[in-house]
Coordinates of C-alpha atoms in Angstrom, one line a residue:
M1185 CA 147.4 73.0 -48.9
A1186 CA 146.2 69.7 -50.1
S1187 CA 148.6 67.2 -51.6
P1188 CA 148.3 66.5 -55.4
I1189 CA 146.2 63.6 -56.6
R1190 CA 148.3 60.7 -57.9
K1191 CA 147.0 57.9 -60.2
R1192 CA 147.0 54.5 -58.8
P1193 CA 149.1 52.0 -60.8
Y1194 CA 147.3 49.1 -62.5
P1195 CA 147.7 46.0 -60.3
P1196 CA 149.3 43.0 -62.0
E1197 CA 147.4 39.9 -62.9
D1198 CA 149.0 37.8 -60.2
G1199 CA 147.8 40.2 -57.5
G1200 CA 151.3 41.4 -56.5
A1201 CA 152.5 44.8 -55.8
P1202 CA 152.4 47.6 -58.4
F1203 CA 155.2 47.8 -60.9
A1204 CA 158.3 49.4 -59.5
K1205 CA 160.2 52.2 -61.1
K1206 CA 162.6 51.2 -63.8
S1207 CA 166.2 51.3 -62.8
K1208 CA 168.5 53.5 -64.8
G1209 CA 171.2 50.9 -64.8
G1210 CA 169.8 48.4 -67.4
P1211 CA 166.6 46.7 -68.9
D1212 CA 164.1 44.8 -66.8
Q1213 CA 165.1 41.2 -66.7
D1214 CA 161.6 40.0 -65.9
K1215 CA 160.1 41.4 -69.1
I1216 CA 162.9 40.0 -71.2
Q1217 CA 162.3 36.5 -69.8
K1218 CA 158.6 36.9 -70.3
M1219 CA 159.0 37.8 -74.0
I1220 CA 161.3 34.9 -74.6
A1221 CA 158.8 32.5 -73.0
E1222 CA 155.9 33.8 -75.1
A1223 CA 158.0 33.5 -78.3
R1224 CA 158.9 29.9 -77.5
S1225 CA 155.3 29.0 -76.8
K1226 CA 154.2 30.5 -80.1
A1227 CA 156.8 28.5 -82.0
A1228 CA 155.7 25.3 -80.2
I1229 CA 152.1 25.8 -81.1
V1230 CA 152.9 26.4 -84.8
A1231 CA 155.1 23.3 -84.9
A1232 CA 152.4 21.2 -83.4
R1233 CA 149.8 22.5 -85.9
L1234 CA 152.0 21.7 -88.9
A1235 CA 152.6 18.2 -87.6
E1236 CA 148.9 17.7 -87.1
Q1237 CA 148.2 18.8 -90.7
K1238 CA 150.7 16.3 -92.1
S1239 CA 149.7 13.3 -90.1
G1240 CA 145.9 14.0 -90.0
S1241 CA 145.7 13.2 -86.3
A1242 CA 144.0 15.2 -83.6
L1243 CA 145.4 18.5 -82.6
V1244 CA 148.1 18.3 -80.0
R1245 CA 148.6 21.2 -77.7
P1246 CA 152.1 21.0 -76.4
Q1247 CA 152.9 22.4 -73.0
A1248 CA 155.0 25.5 -73.0
P1249 CA 158.4 25.0 -71.5
P1250 CA 158.8 26.2 -68.0
A1251 CA 159.8 29.8 -67.7
A1252 CA 163.0 30.8 -66.0
N1253 CA 161.5 33.6 -64.0
G1254 CA 159.2 31.5 -61.8
S1255 CA 155.6 30.8 -61.4
K1256 CA 154.3 34.2 -62.5
V1257 CA 155.6 33.9 -66.1
Q1258 CA 154.6 30.1 -66.2
S1259 CA 151.0 30.8 -65.4
A1260 CA 150.7 33.6 -68.1
A1261 CA 152.2 31.4 -70.8
E1262 CA 149.9 28.5 -70.0
R1263 CA 146.8 30.7 -70.2
L1264 CA 148.0 32.2 -73.5
A1265 CA 148.7 28.8 -75.0
A1266 CA 145.3 27.5 -73.9
F1267 CA 143.5 30.5 -75.4
K1268 CA 145.3 30.1 -78.7
S1269 CA 144.5 26.4 -78.9
R1270 CA 140.8 27.1 -78.5
V1271 CA 140.9 29.8 -81.2
S1272 CA 142.6 27.5 -83.7
S1273 CA 140.1 24.7 -83.1
A1274 CA 137.2 27.1 -83.7
V1275 CA 138.9 28.3 -86.9
N1276 CA 139.3 24.7 -88.2
R1277 CA 135.6 23.9 -87.6
S1278 CA 134.4 27.0 -89.5
S1279 CA 136.8 26.7 -92.4
A1280 CA 134.1 25.2 -94.7
S1281 CA 131.6 28.0 -93.9
V1282 CA 131.8 31.7 -94.8
P1283 CA 133.7 33.5 -92.1
T1284 CA 131.7 35.9 -90.0
R1285 CA 132.8 39.4 -89.0
P1286 CA 134.1 39.5 -85.5
T1287 CA 132.1 41.4 -82.9
S1288 CA 133.4 43.9 -80.3
S1289 CA 133.4 41.2 -77.6
A1290 CA 136.1 39.2 -79.5
S1291 CA 138.4 42.3 -79.8
H1292 CA 140.8 40.8 -77.3
A1293 CA 140.9 37.5 -79.2
S1294 CA 141.5 39.2 -82.5
Q1295 CA 144.6 40.8 -81.0
F1296 CA 146.1 37.4 -80.4
R1297 CA 144.8 36.2 -83.8
R1298 CA 146.9 38.9 -85.7
D1299 CA 150.0 37.6 -84.1
E1300 CA 149.6 34.1 -85.6
T1301 CA 151.3 33.1 -88.8
E1302 CA 149.1 30.2 -89.9
P1303 CA 149.0 29.5 -93.6
E1304 CA 145.3 28.8 -93.7
D1305 CA 144.3 32.0 -91.9
A1306 CA 146.8 34.2 -93.7
S1307 CA 144.1 36.0 -95.6
R1308 CA 142.1 36.7 -92.5
A1309 CA 145.1 37.8 -90.5
R1310 CA 146.5 40.2 -93.1
G1311 CA 143.2 41.7 -94.4
G1312 CA 142.0 45.1 -93.1
L1313 CA 139.0 44.9 -90.7
D1314 CA 139.5 41.1 -90.6
V1315 CA 138.5 40.7 -94.2
G1316 CA 140.1 38.0 -96.3
L1317 CA 142.6 38.9 -99.1
H1318 CA 142.4 38.0 -102.8
P1319 CA 143.6 34.5 -103.6
A1320 CA 146.1 35.9 -106.2
L1321 CA 147.9 37.9 -103.4
L1322 CA 148.5 34.9 -101.1
G1323 CA 151.4 33.4 -102.9
E1324 CA 151.8 29.6 -102.5
S1325 CA 149.0 29.4 -100.0
G1326 CA 146.6 31.0 -102.5
E1327 CA 147.7 28.6 -105.2
S1328 CA 147.0 25.6 -102.9
Q1329 CA 143.5 26.9 -102.1
S1330 CA 142.8 27.5 -105.8
N1331 CA 143.9 24.0 -106.7
R1332 CA 141.6 22.6 -104.0
R1333 CA 138.6 24.6 -105.2
G1334 CA 139.1 23.7 -108.9
K1335 CA 138.2 25.6 -112.0
S1336 CA 135.3 27.3 -110.3
A1337 CA 137.8 29.6 -108.4
M1338 CA 137.7 33.2 -109.4
Q1339 CA 140.7 34.4 -111.4
P1340 CA 142.0 37.9 -111.4
K1341 CA 141.3 40.1 -114.4
F1342 CA 143.7 43.0 -113.9
A1343 CA 147.0 43.1 -115.9
T1344 CA 149.5 42.9 -113.0
T1345 CA 148.3 39.6 -111.6
M1346 CA 147.8 38.1 -115.1
A1347 CA 151.4 38.9 -116.0
N1348 CA 152.7 37.4 -112.7
R1349 CA 150.6 34.2 -113.1
R1350 CA 152.5 31.1 -113.8
P1351 CA 151.8 29.3 -117.0
E1352 CA 149.5 26.3 -117.0
S1353 CA 152.2 24.1 -118.7
A1354 CA 154.5 24.7 -115.7
Q1355 CA 151.8 23.9 -113.2
H1356 CA 150.9 20.7 -115.1
G1357 CA 154.5 19.7 -115.2
R1358 CA 154.8 20.1 -111.4
G1359 CA 151.5 18.2 -110.8
G1360 CA 152.5 15.4 -113.2
K1361 CA 149.6 16.0 -115.6
S1362 CA 150.1 15.9 -119.3
G1363 CA 149.8 19.4 -120.9
K1364 CA 150.3 20.7 -124.5
K1365 CA 152.8 18.8 -126.6
Q1366 CA 156.2 20.5 -126.6
L1367 CA 157.9 21.4 -129.9
D1368 CA 160.8 19.1 -130.8
L1369 CA 163.8 21.3 -131.8
S1370 CA 166.2 18.5 -132.3
L1371 CA 167.8 17.9 -135.7
P1372 CA 166.4 15.1 -137.9
S1373 CA 168.2 11.8 -138.0
L1374 CA 170.9 11.1 -140.5
D1375 CA 168.8 8.5 -142.2
L1376 CA 166.4 11.2 -143.4
T1377 CA 169.1 13.0 -145.4
D1378 CA 170.8 9.9 -146.8
P1379 CA 169.7 9.4 -150.4
N1380 CA 170.4 5.6 -150.2
K1381 CA 168.0 5.2 -147.3
N1382 CA 165.5 7.9 -148.1
P1383 CA 164.6 7.9 -151.9
Y1384 CA 162.3 10.8 -151.4
Y1385 CA 165.0 13.2 -150.1
D1386 CA 165.7 16.1 -152.5
P1387 CA 168.8 18.2 -151.5
N1388 CA 167.5 21.2 -153.6
I1389 CA 164.5 21.7 -151.3
A1390 CA 166.1 20.8 -148.0
S1391 CA 164.9 22.8 -145.1
K1392 CA 167.1 25.3 -143.3
A1393 CA 167.0 23.1 -140.2
I1394 CA 168.9 20.3 -142.0
Q1395 CA 171.5 22.6 -143.4
P1396 CA 174.6 23.1 -141.2
R1397 CA 174.6 26.2 -139.1
R1398 CA 176.7 29.2 -140.1
V1399 CA 180.0 29.4 -138.2
A1400 CA 180.5 32.8 -136.7
K1401 CA 183.3 34.7 -138.4
A1402 CA 186.2 36.0 -136.5
L1403 CA 186.6 39.8 -135.9
K1404 CA 188.6 41.6 -138.5
F1405 CA 190.0 45.0 -137.5
N1406 CA 190.7 47.7 -140.0
P1407 CA 194.3 48.6 -140.3
K1408 CA 195.5 51.9 -138.9
G1409 CA 195.1 54.9 -141.3
K1410 CA 192.7 53.2 -143.7
Y1411 CA 189.9 55.8 -143.5
I1412 CA 192.4 58.6 -143.3
E1413 CA 193.8 57.7 -146.7
Q1414 CA 190.2 57.5 -148.1
A1415 CA 189.4 60.9 -146.7
N1416 CA 192.6 62.4 -148.2
A1417 CA 191.8 60.8 -151.6
L1418 CA 188.3 62.3 -151.5
R1419 CA 189.8 65.7 -150.6
R1420 CA 192.2 65.5 -153.5
F1421 CA 189.3 64.6 -155.9
E1422 CA 187.2 67.6 -154.7
A1423 CA 190.1 70.0 -155.1
L1424 CA 190.7 68.7 -158.6
E1425 CA 187.0 69.2 -159.5
E1426 CA 187.1 72.8 -158.1
M1427 CA 190.2 73.6 -160.1
K1428 CA 188.5 72.4 -163.3
I1429 CA 185.4 74.5 -162.5
R1430 CA 187.6 77.6 -162.0
I1431 CA 189.5 77.0 -165.2
A1432 CA 186.3 76.6 -167.2
A1433 CA 184.8 79.8 -165.6
S1434 CA 188.0 81.8 -166.4
A1435 CA 188.1 80.4 -170.0
R1436 CA 184.4 81.3 -170.5
K1437 CA 185.0 84.8 -169.2
V1438 CA 188.0 85.3 -171.5
G1439 CA 186.1 83.7 -174.4
I1440 CA 188.5 80.9 -175.4
D1441 CA 186.4 78.0 -174.3
E1442 CA 184.8 77.6 -177.7
D1443 CA 188.1 77.5 -179.4
M1444 CA 189.4 74.8 -177.1
H1445 CA 186.6 72.3 -178.0
V1446 CA 185.9 73.2 -181.7
D1447 CA 186.8 69.7 -183.0
K1448 CA 184.6 68.0 -180.3
A1449 CA 181.7 70.3 -180.9
F1450 CA 181.4 69.5 -184.6
A1451 CA 182.5 65.9 -184.5
P1452 CA 179.8 63.5 -185.8
E1453 CA 178.2 61.2 -183.2
E1454 CA 178.7 57.5 -183.5
P1455 CA 175.6 55.5 -184.4
P1456 CA 173.9 53.7 -181.5
T1457 CA 174.3 50.0 -181.0
I1458 CA 170.5 49.7 -181.2
E1459 CA 167.7 52.2 -182.1
W1460 CA 165.1 53.1 -179.5
W1461 CA 162.3 51.7 -181.5
D1462 CA 163.9 48.2 -181.6
Q1463 CA 164.7 48.0 -177.9
H1464 CA 161.5 46.3 -177.0
L1465 CA 161.7 43.8 -179.9
L1466 CA 165.2 42.4 -179.2
P1467 CA 166.4 40.7 -176.0
N1468 CA 169.9 42.2 -176.3
A1469 CA 171.1 45.7 -176.8
N1470 CA 172.5 44.9 -180.3
Y1471 CA 171.5 43.5 -183.6
D1472 CA 173.2 40.2 -183.3
H1473 CA 171.2 37.0 -183.9
L1474 CA 168.1 38.8 -185.3
E1475 CA 166.4 35.6 -186.6
V1476 CA 166.9 33.6 -183.5
N1477 CA 166.2 35.7 -180.4
N1478 CA 163.8 38.3 -181.7
L1479 CA 160.5 39.0 -179.8
I1480 CA 158.4 39.8 -182.9
E1481 CA 156.6 36.5 -183.1
S1482 CA 156.3 35.9 -179.3
P1483 CA 152.8 36.0 -177.7
D1484 CA 153.6 39.2 -175.8
S1485 CA 155.1 41.0 -178.8
L1486 CA 154.2 44.6 -179.5
I1487 CA 153.6 43.8 -183.1
T1488 CA 150.2 42.2 -183.7
A1489 CA 147.7 41.7 -186.5
Y1490 CA 145.6 44.6 -185.3
I1491 CA 145.8 48.1 -186.8
Q1492 CA 146.0 51.0 -184.5
H1493 CA 144.3 54.2 -185.6
P1494 CA 145.7 57.1 -183.6
I1495 CA 143.7 60.1 -182.8
Q1496 CA 144.3 62.8 -185.4
L1497 CA 145.5 66.1 -183.8
E1498 CA 145.6 69.4 -185.6
P1499 CA 149.2 70.5 -186.3
P1500 CA 150.1 73.4 -184.1
Q1501 CA 151.6 75.4 -187.0
D1502 CA 148.2 75.5 -188.8
K1503 CA 146.9 78.1 -186.5
H1504 CA 149.7 80.5 -187.6
I1505 CA 148.6 80.3 -191.2
P1506 CA 147.2 83.8 -192.3
P1507 CA 143.7 83.8 -193.8
S1508 CA 143.5 83.7 -197.5
K1509 CA 143.0 87.1 -199.3
P1510 CA 140.3 87.7 -201.9
M1511 CA 141.1 87.6 -205.6
P1512 CA 142.3 91.1 -206.7
L1513 CA 140.1 92.8 -209.4
T1514 CA 141.2 94.4 -212.6
K1515 CA 140.7 98.1 -213.3
K1516 CA 137.6 97.6 -215.4
E1517 CA 136.1 95.2 -212.8
Q1518 CA 136.7 97.8 -210.1
Q1519 CA 134.9 100.5 -212.2
K1520 CA 132.0 98.2 -212.8
V1521 CA 131.6 97.4 -209.1
R1522 CA 131.8 101.1 -208.3
R1523 CA 129.2 102.0 -210.9
Q1524 CA 126.7 99.4 -209.6
R1525 CA 127.2 100.5 -206.0
R1526 CA 126.5 104.2 -206.9
A1527 CA 123.4 103.2 -208.9
M1528 CA 121.9 101.4 -205.9
E1529 CA 122.6 104.4 -203.6
L1530 CA 120.9 106.8 -206.1
K1531 CA 117.8 104.6 -206.3
E1532 CA 117.5 104.5 -202.5
K1533 CA 117.8 108.3 -202.3
Q1534 CA 115.2 108.9 -205.0
A1535 CA 112.8 106.6 -203.2
K1536 CA 113.1 108.6 -200.0
V1537 CA 112.5 111.9 -201.9
R1538 CA 109.5 110.4 -203.5
L1539 CA 108.1 109.4 -200.2
G1540 CA 108.8 112.8 -198.7
L1541 CA 111.3 111.5 -196.2
E1542 CA 114.1 113.8 -197.5
P1543 CA 114.0 117.2 -199.4
P1544 CA 114.9 117.1 -203.1
P1545 CA 118.6 118.0 -203.6
P1546 CA 119.4 121.3 -205.3
P1547 CA 120.5 121.1 -209.0
K1548 CA 124.2 120.6 -209.5
V1549 CA 125.1 123.6 -211.5
K1550 CA 128.5 123.6 -213.3
K1551 CA 129.9 125.9 -215.9
S1552 CA 129.3 123.4 -218.5
N1553 CA 125.5 123.3 -217.9
M1554 CA 125.0 126.8 -216.5
M1555 CA 123.3 128.2 -219.6
R1556 CA 121.0 125.2 -219.9
V1557 CA 119.9 125.1 -216.3
L1558 CA 119.7 128.8 -215.7
G1559 CA 118.8 130.0 -219.2
E1560 CA 116.9 133.2 -218.6
E1561 CA 118.9 134.3 -215.5
A1562 CA 122.1 133.6 -217.3
V1563 CA 121.0 135.8 -220.2
K1564 CA 119.9 138.7 -218.0
D1565 CA 123.0 138.7 -215.7
P1566 CA 125.7 136.3 -216.7
T1567 CA 128.3 137.8 -214.3
A1568 CA 126.1 137.1 -211.2
V1569 CA 125.2 133.6 -212.5
E1570 CA 128.9 132.8 -213.0
A1571 CA 129.7 134.0 -209.5
R1572 CA 126.9 131.9 -208.1
V1573 CA 128.1 128.8 -209.9
N1574 CA 131.7 129.3 -208.7
R1575 CA 130.4 129.7 -205.1
E1576 CA 128.5 126.4 -205.3
I1577 CA 131.5 124.6 -206.8
R1578 CA 133.7 125.8 -204.0
E1579 CA 131.1 124.8 -201.3
R1580 CA 130.9 121.3 -202.8
L1581 CA 134.7 121.0 -202.7
E1582 CA 134.9 122.2 -199.1
K1583 CA 132.2 119.7 -198.1
H1584 CA 134.1 116.9 -199.8
L1585 CA 137.3 117.8 -198.0
A1586 CA 135.6 118.1 -194.7
T1587 CA 134.0 114.7 -195.1
N1588 CA 137.4 113.2 -195.9
E1589 CA 139.0 114.8 -192.8
A1590 CA 136.2 113.5 -190.6
R1591 CA 136.8 110.0 -192.0
K1592 CA 140.5 110.1 -191.2
L1593 CA 141.8 108.6 -187.9
S1594 CA 143.5 110.7 -185.3
K1595 CA 147.1 110.2 -184.2
E1596 CA 146.1 108.2 -181.1
Q1597 CA 143.7 106.1 -183.2
R1598 CA 146.4 105.4 -185.8
L1599 CA 148.8 104.3 -183.0
D1600 CA 146.2 102.1 -181.4
K1601 CA 145.4 100.5 -184.8
T1602 CA 149.1 99.9 -185.4
V1603 CA 149.5 98.3 -182.0
S1604 CA 146.5 96.0 -182.5
N1605 CA 147.7 94.9 -185.9
Q1606 CA 151.1 94.1 -184.5
E1607 CA 149.5 92.1 -181.7
K1608 CA 147.4 90.2 -184.2
D1609 CA 150.5 89.6 -186.3
L1610 CA 152.5 88.3 -183.2
A1611 CA 149.6 86.0 -182.3
M1612 CA 150.2 84.1 -185.5
G1613 CA 153.7 83.1 -184.3
V1614 CA 157.0 84.6 -183.1
R1615 CA 159.6 84.9 -185.8
C1616 CA 163.3 85.5 -185.2
L1617 CA 166.2 86.9 -187.3
V1618 CA 169.9 86.8 -186.4
F1619 CA 172.4 89.0 -188.3
R1620 CA 176.1 89.2 -188.2
I1621 CA 177.6 92.6 -189.2
E1622 CA 181.4 93.0 -189.5
N1623 CA 181.5 96.7 -188.7
L1624 CA 179.1 99.1 -187.1
S1625 CA 181.3 102.1 -186.7
N1626 CA 178.9 104.2 -188.8
G1627 CA 176.4 106.0 -186.5
R1628 CA 173.7 106.1 -189.2
H1629 CA 173.7 102.3 -189.4
R1630 CA 173.3 102.0 -185.6
F1631 CA 170.5 104.6 -185.6
K1632 CA 168.5 102.8 -188.3
I1633 CA 168.9 99.4 -186.6
N1634 CA 167.6 100.7 -183.2
K1635 CA 164.9 103.1 -184.5
T1636 CA 163.4 100.6 -186.9
A1637 CA 163.2 97.9 -184.3
E1638 CA 161.5 100.3 -181.9
Q1639 CA 158.9 101.4 -184.6
L1640 CA 158.1 97.8 -185.5
S1641 CA 157.7 96.7 -181.9
L1642 CA 160.6 94.2 -182.2
T1643 CA 162.5 92.8 -179.2
G1644 CA 166.1 91.6 -179.1
I1645 CA 169.6 92.8 -178.6
C1646 CA 172.4 94.4 -180.6
I1647 CA 175.9 93.4 -179.3
F1648 CA 179.0 95.5 -180.2
N1649 CA 182.2 93.5 -180.2
P1650 CA 185.6 94.2 -181.7
R1651 CA 185.6 90.9 -183.5
F1652 CA 182.1 91.2 -185.1
N1653 CA 178.6 92.6 -184.2
L1654 CA 175.5 90.5 -183.6
V1655 CA 171.9 91.6 -184.0
I1656 CA 168.9 89.5 -182.8
V1657 CA 165.3 90.6 -183.4
E1658 CA 162.0 88.9 -182.5
G1659 CA 158.5 89.8 -183.6
G1660 CA 155.6 89.0 -185.9
Q1661 CA 155.8 88.0 -189.5
H1662 CA 154.9 91.4 -190.9
S1663 CA 157.4 93.3 -188.8
I1664 CA 160.2 90.7 -189.3
T1665 CA 159.7 90.9 -193.1
K1666 CA 160.1 94.7 -193.0
Y1667 CA 163.2 94.5 -190.8
R1668 CA 164.8 91.9 -193.1
K1669 CA 164.3 94.2 -196.1
L1670 CA 165.9 97.0 -194.1
M1671 CA 169.0 95.0 -193.2
I1672 CA 169.5 93.2 -196.5
N1673 CA 168.4 95.7 -199.2
R1674 CA 167.9 99.2 -197.9
I1675 CA 171.0 99.9 -195.8
N1676 CA 174.3 100.4 -197.8
W1677 CA 176.8 98.8 -195.4
T1678 CA 179.8 99.9 -197.5
E1679 CA 178.9 103.6 -197.1
N1680 CA 181.4 105.6 -195.1
V1681 CA 179.8 108.9 -194.3
E1682 CA 182.0 111.8 -193.4
P1683 CA 181.0 113.9 -190.5
L1684 CA 179.1 117.1 -191.2
P1685 CA 181.1 120.3 -191.3
G1686 CA 181.5 121.8 -187.8
T1687 CA 181.0 118.4 -186.1
V1688 CA 183.3 115.7 -184.9
D1689 CA 182.4 112.0 -185.3
I1690 CA 183.4 110.1 -182.2
P1691 CA 184.7 106.6 -183.2
D1692 CA 183.3 103.6 -181.5
D1693 CA 186.1 101.1 -180.7
H1694 CA 183.7 98.4 -179.5
A1695 CA 181.7 98.6 -182.9
G1696 CA 184.5 96.9 -184.8
G1697 CA 186.4 99.9 -186.3
D1698 CA 187.1 103.6 -186.2
A1699 CA 186.6 106.6 -188.4
E1700 CA 189.5 105.7 -190.7
T1701 CA 188.3 102.1 -191.2
D1702 CA 187.7 101.0 -194.8
M1703 CA 184.1 100.0 -195.1
A1704 CA 184.5 98.3 -198.5
N1705 CA 184.5 94.8 -197.0
N1706 CA 181.7 95.5 -194.6
K1707 CA 178.7 93.3 -195.0
C1708 CA 175.6 92.0 -193.2
T1709 CA 175.0 88.2 -193.1
L1710 CA 171.7 86.5 -192.2
V1711 CA 172.9 83.8 -189.7
W1712 CA 169.5 82.2 -188.8
E1713 CA 165.8 82.7 -189.4
G1714 CA 163.0 80.7 -187.9
E1715 CA 160.1 80.5 -185.5
L1716 CA 160.3 80.6 -181.7
K1717 CA 158.0 79.3 -179.0
Q1718 CA 158.0 82.6 -177.2
R1719 CA 160.0 85.8 -176.9
G1720 CA 163.4 85.7 -175.2
F1721 CA 163.8 89.4 -174.6
K1722 CA 161.5 92.0 -173.2
K1723 CA 162.8 95.0 -175.3
F1724 CA 165.4 95.9 -177.9
S1725 CA 168.7 97.1 -176.4
A1726 CA 172.2 97.7 -177.5
E1727 CA 175.1 96.4 -175.3
R1728 CA 178.9 96.9 -175.6
C1729 CA 180.7 93.6 -174.9
P1730 CA 184.5 93.8 -175.3
T1731 CA 184.9 90.0 -174.6
E1732 CA 183.0 86.9 -175.7
G1733 CA 182.2 86.0 -172.1
M1734 CA 180.3 89.2 -171.6
A1735 CA 178.4 88.7 -174.9
K1736 CA 177.4 85.2 -173.9
S1737 CA 176.3 86.4 -170.5
W1738 CA 173.9 88.9 -172.1
L1739 CA 172.6 86.2 -174.6
E1740 CA 172.0 83.7 -171.7
R1741 CA 169.2 86.0 -170.5
G1742 CA 167.2 85.2 -173.6
K1743 CA 168.5 81.6 -173.8
M1744 CA 170.3 82.3 -177.1
E1745 CA 174.0 81.9 -176.1
Y1746 CA 174.4 79.3 -178.9
M1747 CA 173.7 82.1 -181.5
W1748 CA 177.1 83.6 -180.7
T1749 CA 178.9 80.4 -181.5
L1750 CA 176.8 79.9 -184.7
A1751 CA 177.6 83.4 -185.9
K1752 CA 181.3 83.1 -185.1
N1753 CA 181.6 79.8 -187.0
I1754 CA 179.8 81.2 -190.1
G1755 CA 182.5 83.9 -190.3
T1756 CA 185.2 81.2 -190.4
I1757 CA 183.6 79.2 -193.3

């Protein structure tokens, strides 16, 4: 069996034996010494180059210090230093020209070039593929190159480098060049603010810079419990307001709120200190010094020599005025008009008969003209002629009655006509009546009130209360007039009707009395009559309200709660 093929180790540069196997005991001392020598040689080269740039003399290539490990390390360091010196000289010669891209033959030289830390070749050493970096990314070296190239150097345009760029004023300050004039923030001299030395100084228009600066105030801490006391006071106030609301609601429910504030409700108001039409003519809110400080004769006064002619508007109540009726005729004038109308109709009928458009009407035979019209026939058989005349008279009467019946309206037509007339009447304006009735224990009175309001298409409410009864109706002028006549003239309010035999009248305690109540003092009073903008109720209803609070709650639906107070005060006068 053949032995395995082993790779031959790469011979060292000095022609010695191949590398020996590393010992497990510690690192190779030869390699460590070699690395230290190389680092020292690099540092010496960099120091020499910096000294050359400062003095402007020729490039000095210092000799590398002798290595501690013998002749092998010394020869390698010398060759490396010589090679690096040649590269740096070539770079200095081609600094003015555009750098060329290195070829593959110089790959070994580029390996050493990347290890250098020269300021001038930093862009070439750090760029990928040996391409120079942007001047803005080079730091101080890039700034020195841009300063040497002048204004023609390309400046970066992206936001990051523009934000990090140093201002020109700072650069000019470092370079000793004069930049933009700095703002002087120092205070002016004392001579400027002294009136004796500066006659043009005015303290009223002094600038804020001259005024002394505000001294910062010291911290003031709130005492303990300050906001707790404020919160407690606020809670007490809210509790008091809630208690007032509860008391007012309970008083309104019971019905004693009006009695509590009767004096305040009817107390006359004090005259204002100034009327609203004089507010724009006087500087103050009173009539003191009228002749001195008035604005009547001022240039911007509202009173001028010009006359204003306002646009005339039709009053809204004129559209509710009913149309004027024609002048009524006397009895003789009515007969004359009827006679002339019948004569014209007879002439038209005769003209149609003459033209052959209609057959001639049969003779109108009556008992008075029977012998004259039917002379011979009446003499021959008077009984048959009389029967014929009676038959014709009866036919004419039946025809007349049938014509009248055909002219009459049916029940549905009469109802539609009534509704349309009521709507036309309501379109002329909504009228309202408010009655106060002391006692409504009589059932006939209650029936007439409700039924008549329903027939006349009136809306409103009838409130039964032990104290008094209130009736409110809304509708057109014609319906309201009929209802007023019913309540004031037609109904006998002092009538106390006894129940029919065999029936029992159930008293109504909420209507203001019972069956044994004396109706002699009962009456109906018209509390208010006027015109409303619109209806307040949708229908006429009767409600039993034992308390004033319930009565006002029902009246609030039609926004007429004030009518209860008005009716109650009328009864006390």
